[in-house]
Amino acid sequence: MTQDGLKQYALSSAASHKTPLYGTAIGTSDLTLQPRSRAILRHCNLVTSEYEMKWDAVFRHSHEPDYAAPDDLVAFARDNGLAFHGHTLWWHESIPASHRESSDKVFAEAAMQHLRVITARYAGQLHSWDVVNEVLEPAHGRDDGLRGTRFLNAMGPDYIGIAFQEAAALDPNATLVLNEMGLEYAHPEAERKRRAMIALLERELSRGTPIACLGIQSHLTAMEQPRHHPDLRAFLREIDGMGLSVMITELDVSDHLCPRDRAERDRVVADTYRAYLDLVLEESTVLAVTTWGLSDDRTWLNAFRPRPDGSPQRPLPLDRALRRKPAWHAIKAALLKAAAHRNSTISD
Ligand code: 9MR
């Protein structure tokens, strides 16, 4: 079957033209396994790097950077006509071991050097970059809601603006994304984070920081994520009103609170995908929907949030045999609904 023939049955065909791209996080091990790389090509029109592009990953083996893995990922996307989303330039959890104890000055210089070199290396080849990741943590007690990190300590609160200015100068065509976790939840801390995000974006945009898009990670939990979520809706309207697009950057649905029965679990997970995507796609200009893995054997959740009964999590669109689950159909339906809506709005 030709690639076009495959695409016609794929999520990426629901996600085309005026609709968001659909993608997955990948690693280089996915590229060499034939059924897996085939599934990626079949279902996606965007890919992102799950960890191999991060600062600590690039400096994993020595003081010299090694770009072999990100080079392979970017080449895979280019050779197969997929958009590539870079993840991520500055994240407090991906600092190389050699810089955990370095002075603020040395740290700031090294962080800037990493940002400049990797942005320049892939300039013109990426659809978008997560420039900074998880910069807010209201529980850390600052008035501006910023997370206390080495980046903040070494460079002060201007570090976010600096990162975006540098990235924009080196790769003017990439959409620059500020990526955040926990904006999508229903508890009071999430609302505090949403308020802090609005204030941060207003501050940065008013001083000309070239943020184009808000990345909403969207690691959801089935039976916890509310079907109706007026606070999230209001937040997304405010983001839209600021002229920012949205990317759903790390979507998955943990089933650790669901009953063991597989069919029931899959139904609840799919339902969570559908309600969430419908809401975000209704309120935002969504550039891409990315799931944090494509099939259930490639999820971080078994390690991070194991099910109490010990059975493996089923949080992604495909099962371990790469067969479509109800979640796949839920994503497809949400993307098609968004496409129909956008087309009717455009022709109005
Ligand atoms: O899923 C990623 C895992 O394989 C890596 O070991 C880990 C550390 O680099 O990062 C995980 O991805 C995280 C993402 O980069 C940022 N948001 C939370 C994700 C899950 O922890």
XYZ file of C-alpha atoms and ligand atoms in Angstrom:
369
model
C 0.000 0.000 0.000
C 1.293 3.475 -0.769
C 1.938 5.981 1.973
C -1.130 7.906 0.816
C -3.174 4.736 1.089
C -2.023 4.274 4.665
C -2.679 7.879 5.587
C -6.248 7.647 4.522
C -6.937 5.450 7.551
C -4.781 7.446 9.902
C -5.274 10.020 12.597
C -3.059 12.281 10.551
C -5.698 12.349 7.829
C -8.223 13.638 10.343
C -5.531 16.142 11.274
C -4.748 17.953 8.072
C -4.947 21.304 6.340
C -6.893 23.668 8.546
C -6.964 21.243 11.488
C -4.300 20.528 14.098
C -1.458 18.186 13.286
C -1.467 14.890 15.162
C 1.793 13.570 16.542
C 3.583 11.434 19.092
C 6.704 11.573 21.233
C 9.367 9.216 19.903
C 12.873 8.003 20.634
C 15.552 6.611 18.329
C 14.651 3.058 19.379
C 11.305 3.594 17.634
C 13.005 4.255 14.309
C 14.636 0.863 13.939
C 11.684 -1.321 14.888
C 9.779 -1.802 11.688
C 6.198 -2.215 12.917
C 6.648 0.720 15.241
C 8.168 3.155 12.756
C 5.479 2.090 10.306
C 2.776 2.873 12.854
C 4.311 6.305 13.474
C 4.305 7.044 9.747
C 0.836 5.705 9.409
C -0.757 7.706 12.184
C 1.237 10.901 12.605
C 2.169 14.010 10.722
C 4.277 15.418 13.559
C 6.796 13.875 15.950
C 8.620 15.182 18.991
C 11.584 13.920 20.959
C 10.603 12.294 24.255
C 14.018 12.882 25.897
C 16.993 12.688 23.528
C 17.021 16.385 22.673
C 17.136 17.542 26.281
C 20.244 19.273 27.617
C 21.219 16.412 29.945
C 20.628 13.820 27.213
C 22.871 15.618 24.740
C 25.629 15.775 27.415
C 24.930 12.279 28.750
C 28.323 10.734 28.064
C 30.827 13.544 28.438
C 31.465 17.266 28.596
C 31.168 17.327 24.808
C 27.684 17.342 23.297
C 26.545 14.376 21.238
C 23.807 15.169 18.737
C 23.657 11.738 17.064
C 20.242 10.865 18.512
C 18.473 14.178 17.815
C 20.085 14.234 14.363
C 18.521 10.822 13.653
C 15.111 11.926 14.923
C 15.098 15.121 12.868
C 16.320 13.220 9.769
C 13.535 10.635 10.223
C 10.956 13.416 10.274
C 12.488 15.207 7.303
C 12.852 12.048 5.183
C 9.237 11.110 5.811
C 7.623 14.509 5.515
C 6.670 14.814 9.187
C 6.736 18.069 11.119
C 9.163 18.059 14.067
C 8.494 19.650 17.449
C 11.647 20.292 19.483
C 11.418 19.379 23.180
C 12.876 21.199 25.092
C 15.532 23.932 25.383
C 15.510 24.918 29.081
C 13.956 22.635 31.697
C 14.992 22.472 35.346
C 14.872 18.664 35.242
C 17.282 18.283 32.336
C 20.415 19.931 33.648
C 23.598 17.937 32.908
C 25.211 16.399 35.993
C 28.319 18.527 35.410
C 26.279 21.706 35.981
C 24.306 20.742 39.069
C 26.942 22.305 41.325
C 28.496 24.908 39.031
C 28.465 28.624 39.899
C 25.561 30.749 38.658
C 27.835 32.443 36.145
C 29.186 29.204 34.702
C 25.687 27.713 34.694
C 24.164 30.697 32.852
C 26.911 30.637 30.214
C 26.547 26.906 29.660
C 22.745 27.129 29.437
C 23.024 29.896 26.857
C 25.652 28.002 24.889
C 23.457 24.891 24.782
C 20.414 26.890 23.658
C 22.351 28.666 20.921
C 24.104 25.605 19.544
C 21.092 23.286 19.410
C 18.720 25.955 18.067
C 21.185 26.895 15.317
C 21.867 23.237 14.507
C 18.228 22.518 13.610
C 17.252 26.004 12.433
C 14.842 25.890 9.517
C 14.052 22.208 10.112
C 11.649 22.369 13.042
C 7.956 23.170 13.112
C 8.236 24.437 16.686
C 10.310 24.444 19.873
C 9.338 24.129 23.524
C 11.643 26.968 24.523
C 11.070 26.743 28.251
C 9.305 23.979 30.125
C 7.417 24.050 33.455
C 8.519 27.511 34.584
C 5.608 28.063 37.001
C 5.109 26.685 40.492
C 2.916 28.960 42.620
C 3.582 26.703 45.640
C 7.161 28.043 45.646
C 5.691 31.225 47.069
C 6.925 33.958 44.723
C 4.509 36.746 43.771
C 5.109 36.062 40.069
C 4.422 32.338 40.504
C 7.765 31.372 38.952
C 9.271 28.046 39.935
C 12.488 28.310 41.901
C 15.062 26.765 39.566
C 18.724 27.061 38.692
C 17.728 29.091 35.633
C 15.861 31.586 37.802
C 18.654 31.759 40.378
C 21.367 32.211 37.789
C 19.655 34.687 35.455
C 16.706 36.174 37.332
C 13.108 36.287 36.033
C 14.289 37.712 32.688
C 15.576 34.269 31.760
C 12.299 33.406 30.020
C 12.424 36.479 27.781
C 16.111 35.876 27.055
C 15.464 32.273 25.973
C 12.701 33.289 23.568
C 14.675 36.211 22.109
C 17.694 33.989 21.448
C 15.618 31.187 19.928
C 13.711 33.636 17.699
C 16.947 35.180 16.447
C 18.467 31.790 15.592
C 15.393 30.043 14.167
C 12.914 32.713 13.080
C 10.637 30.200 11.352
C 9.970 27.905 14.279
C 6.836 28.511 16.327
C 8.096 29.267 19.831
C 6.161 27.556 22.590
C 6.039 28.085 26.346
C 5.228 24.607 27.641
C 3.585 23.988 31.015
C 2.167 21.128 33.086
C -0.881 21.097 35.339
C -2.811 23.941 33.695
C -5.575 21.518 32.766
C -6.523 20.131 36.177
C -9.510 21.046 38.323
C -8.015 21.512 41.797
C -7.381 24.969 43.326
C -3.600 24.809 42.733
C -4.290 24.440 39.008
C -6.417 27.567 39.037
C -3.579 29.400 40.789
C -1.242 28.218 38.067
C -3.672 29.347 35.347
C -3.824 32.814 36.930
C -0.034 32.924 37.209
C 0.229 31.892 33.550
C -2.052 34.684 32.382
C -0.008 37.203 34.375
C 3.296 35.796 33.062
C 2.137 35.888 29.435
C 0.781 39.437 29.800
C 4.093 40.530 31.277
C 6.199 38.846 28.632
C 4.070 39.811 25.641
C 3.947 43.447 26.756
C 7.746 43.564 26.707
C 7.934 41.970 23.271
C 8.951 38.411 24.161
C 8.274 36.379 21.000
C 6.018 33.711 22.539
C 3.660 32.462 19.822
C 2.010 29.511 21.461
C 1.135 28.010 24.830
C 1.967 24.333 25.224
C -0.447 22.540 27.511
C 1.085 19.195 28.418
C -2.194 17.430 29.263
C -1.121 14.403 31.282
C -4.687 13.576 32.314
C -6.088 11.076 34.796
C -9.275 9.199 33.919
C -12.020 9.497 36.583
C -10.375 12.650 37.886
C -10.358 15.012 34.881
C -13.746 16.776 34.838
C -15.903 16.416 31.736
C -17.076 20.014 32.088
C -14.421 22.429 33.164
C -15.577 26.072 33.131
C -12.315 27.366 34.628
C -10.241 25.731 31.892
C -12.647 27.030 29.251
C -12.362 30.583 30.599
C -8.569 30.295 30.732
C -8.351 29.122 27.111
C -10.555 32.018 26.019
C -8.184 34.429 27.719
C -5.212 32.799 25.993
C -7.003 33.066 22.657
C -7.820 36.696 23.388
C -4.097 37.346 23.802
C -3.552 36.155 20.235
C -1.745 32.966 21.253
C -2.231 29.581 19.664
C -2.146 26.368 21.696
C -0.377 23.051 21.315
C -1.470 19.999 23.287
C 2.039 18.736 23.781
C 2.101 15.588 25.958
C -1.383 14.134 26.040
C -2.045 10.805 27.727
C -4.712 9.485 30.080
C -3.543 7.574 33.136
C -5.965 4.771 34.064
C -4.581 4.117 37.556
C -7.927 5.001 39.188
C -10.004 2.882 36.764
C -11.386 -0.617 37.391
C -9.381 -3.559 36.110
C -11.866 -4.624 33.409
C -10.126 -3.786 30.178
C -13.120 -2.807 28.078
C -14.443 -0.571 30.819
C -11.037 1.016 31.324
C -10.609 1.663 27.622
C -14.065 3.226 27.501
C -13.371 5.616 30.385
C -9.967 6.563 28.977
C -11.481 7.225 25.536
C -14.236 9.276 27.078
C -11.655 11.381 28.919
C -9.747 11.991 25.665
C -12.917 12.973 23.846
C -14.323 15.404 26.415
C -10.938 17.069 26.922
C -10.116 17.438 23.231
C -13.601 18.717 22.399
C -13.235 21.422 25.030
C -9.743 22.581 24.045
C -10.435 22.393 20.305
C -13.587 24.462 20.776
C -11.841 27.260 22.638
C -8.362 27.473 21.117
C -6.510 27.654 17.853
C -4.764 24.317 18.320
C -1.717 23.811 16.102
C -1.011 20.225 17.097
C -2.207 17.430 19.348
C 0.659 15.209 20.479
C 0.257 12.087 22.589
C 3.139 11.130 24.873
C 3.732 7.905 22.999
C 1.566 6.100 20.484
C 1.088 2.623 21.950
C 0.629 1.340 25.501
C 4.022 -0.367 25.700
C 5.751 3.016 25.324
C 4.403 4.987 28.239
C 6.223 6.608 31.146
C 3.154 5.962 33.333
C 3.843 2.363 34.412
C 6.943 3.597 36.221
C 5.502 6.879 37.420
C 1.926 5.934 38.279
C 1.596 2.144 38.448
C -1.868 0.683 38.812
C -2.558 -0.692 42.308
C -3.544 -4.086 40.816
C -0.221 -4.342 38.964
C -1.764 -4.609 35.502
C -0.102 -2.423 32.879
C -1.515 1.004 32.094
C -3.524 1.499 28.868
C -3.193 5.286 28.425
C -2.440 5.711 24.697
C -4.309 5.466 21.369
C -2.912 2.054 20.307
C -2.483 -1.168 22.293
C 0.766 -3.114 22.576
C 0.070 -4.895 19.302
C -0.378 -1.485 17.654
C -4.120 -2.008 17.274
C -6.446 0.960 17.577
C -8.230 1.348 20.882
C -11.351 3.358 21.708
C -8.962 6.232 22.581
C -7.760 6.296 18.955
C -11.336 6.618 17.727
C -12.037 9.324 20.310
C -9.069 11.402 19.112
C -10.078 10.915 15.509
C -13.666 11.970 16.185
C -12.527 15.075 18.066
C -10.149 16.085 15.264
C -12.814 15.550 12.615
C -15.324 17.581 14.580
C -12.796 20.411 14.903
C -12.093 20.223 11.159
C -15.776 20.438 10.309
C -16.183 23.378 12.643
C -13.169 25.230 11.249
C -14.258 24.665 7.671
C -17.761 25.912 8.384
C -16.358 28.962 10.210
C -14.031 29.696 7.308
C -16.814 29.447 4.707
C -19.245 31.537 6.788
O 8.668 10.640 29.228
C 9.935 11.244 29.488
C 10.878 10.224 30.097
O 11.138 9.193 29.166
C 12.174 10.894 30.517
O 12.984 9.945 31.215
C 11.856 12.073 31.436
C 13.140 12.818 31.837
O 13.784 13.344 30.693
O 10.992 12.983 30.793
C 9.754 12.410 30.438
O 8.977 13.390 29.776
C 8.544 14.482 30.562
C 8.570 15.714 29.673
O 9.865 15.907 29.157
C 8.122 16.958 30.434
N 6.811 16.743 31.020
C 6.658 15.557 31.826
C 7.082 14.311 31.016
C 6.869 13.038 31.819
O 7.701 13.033 32.943
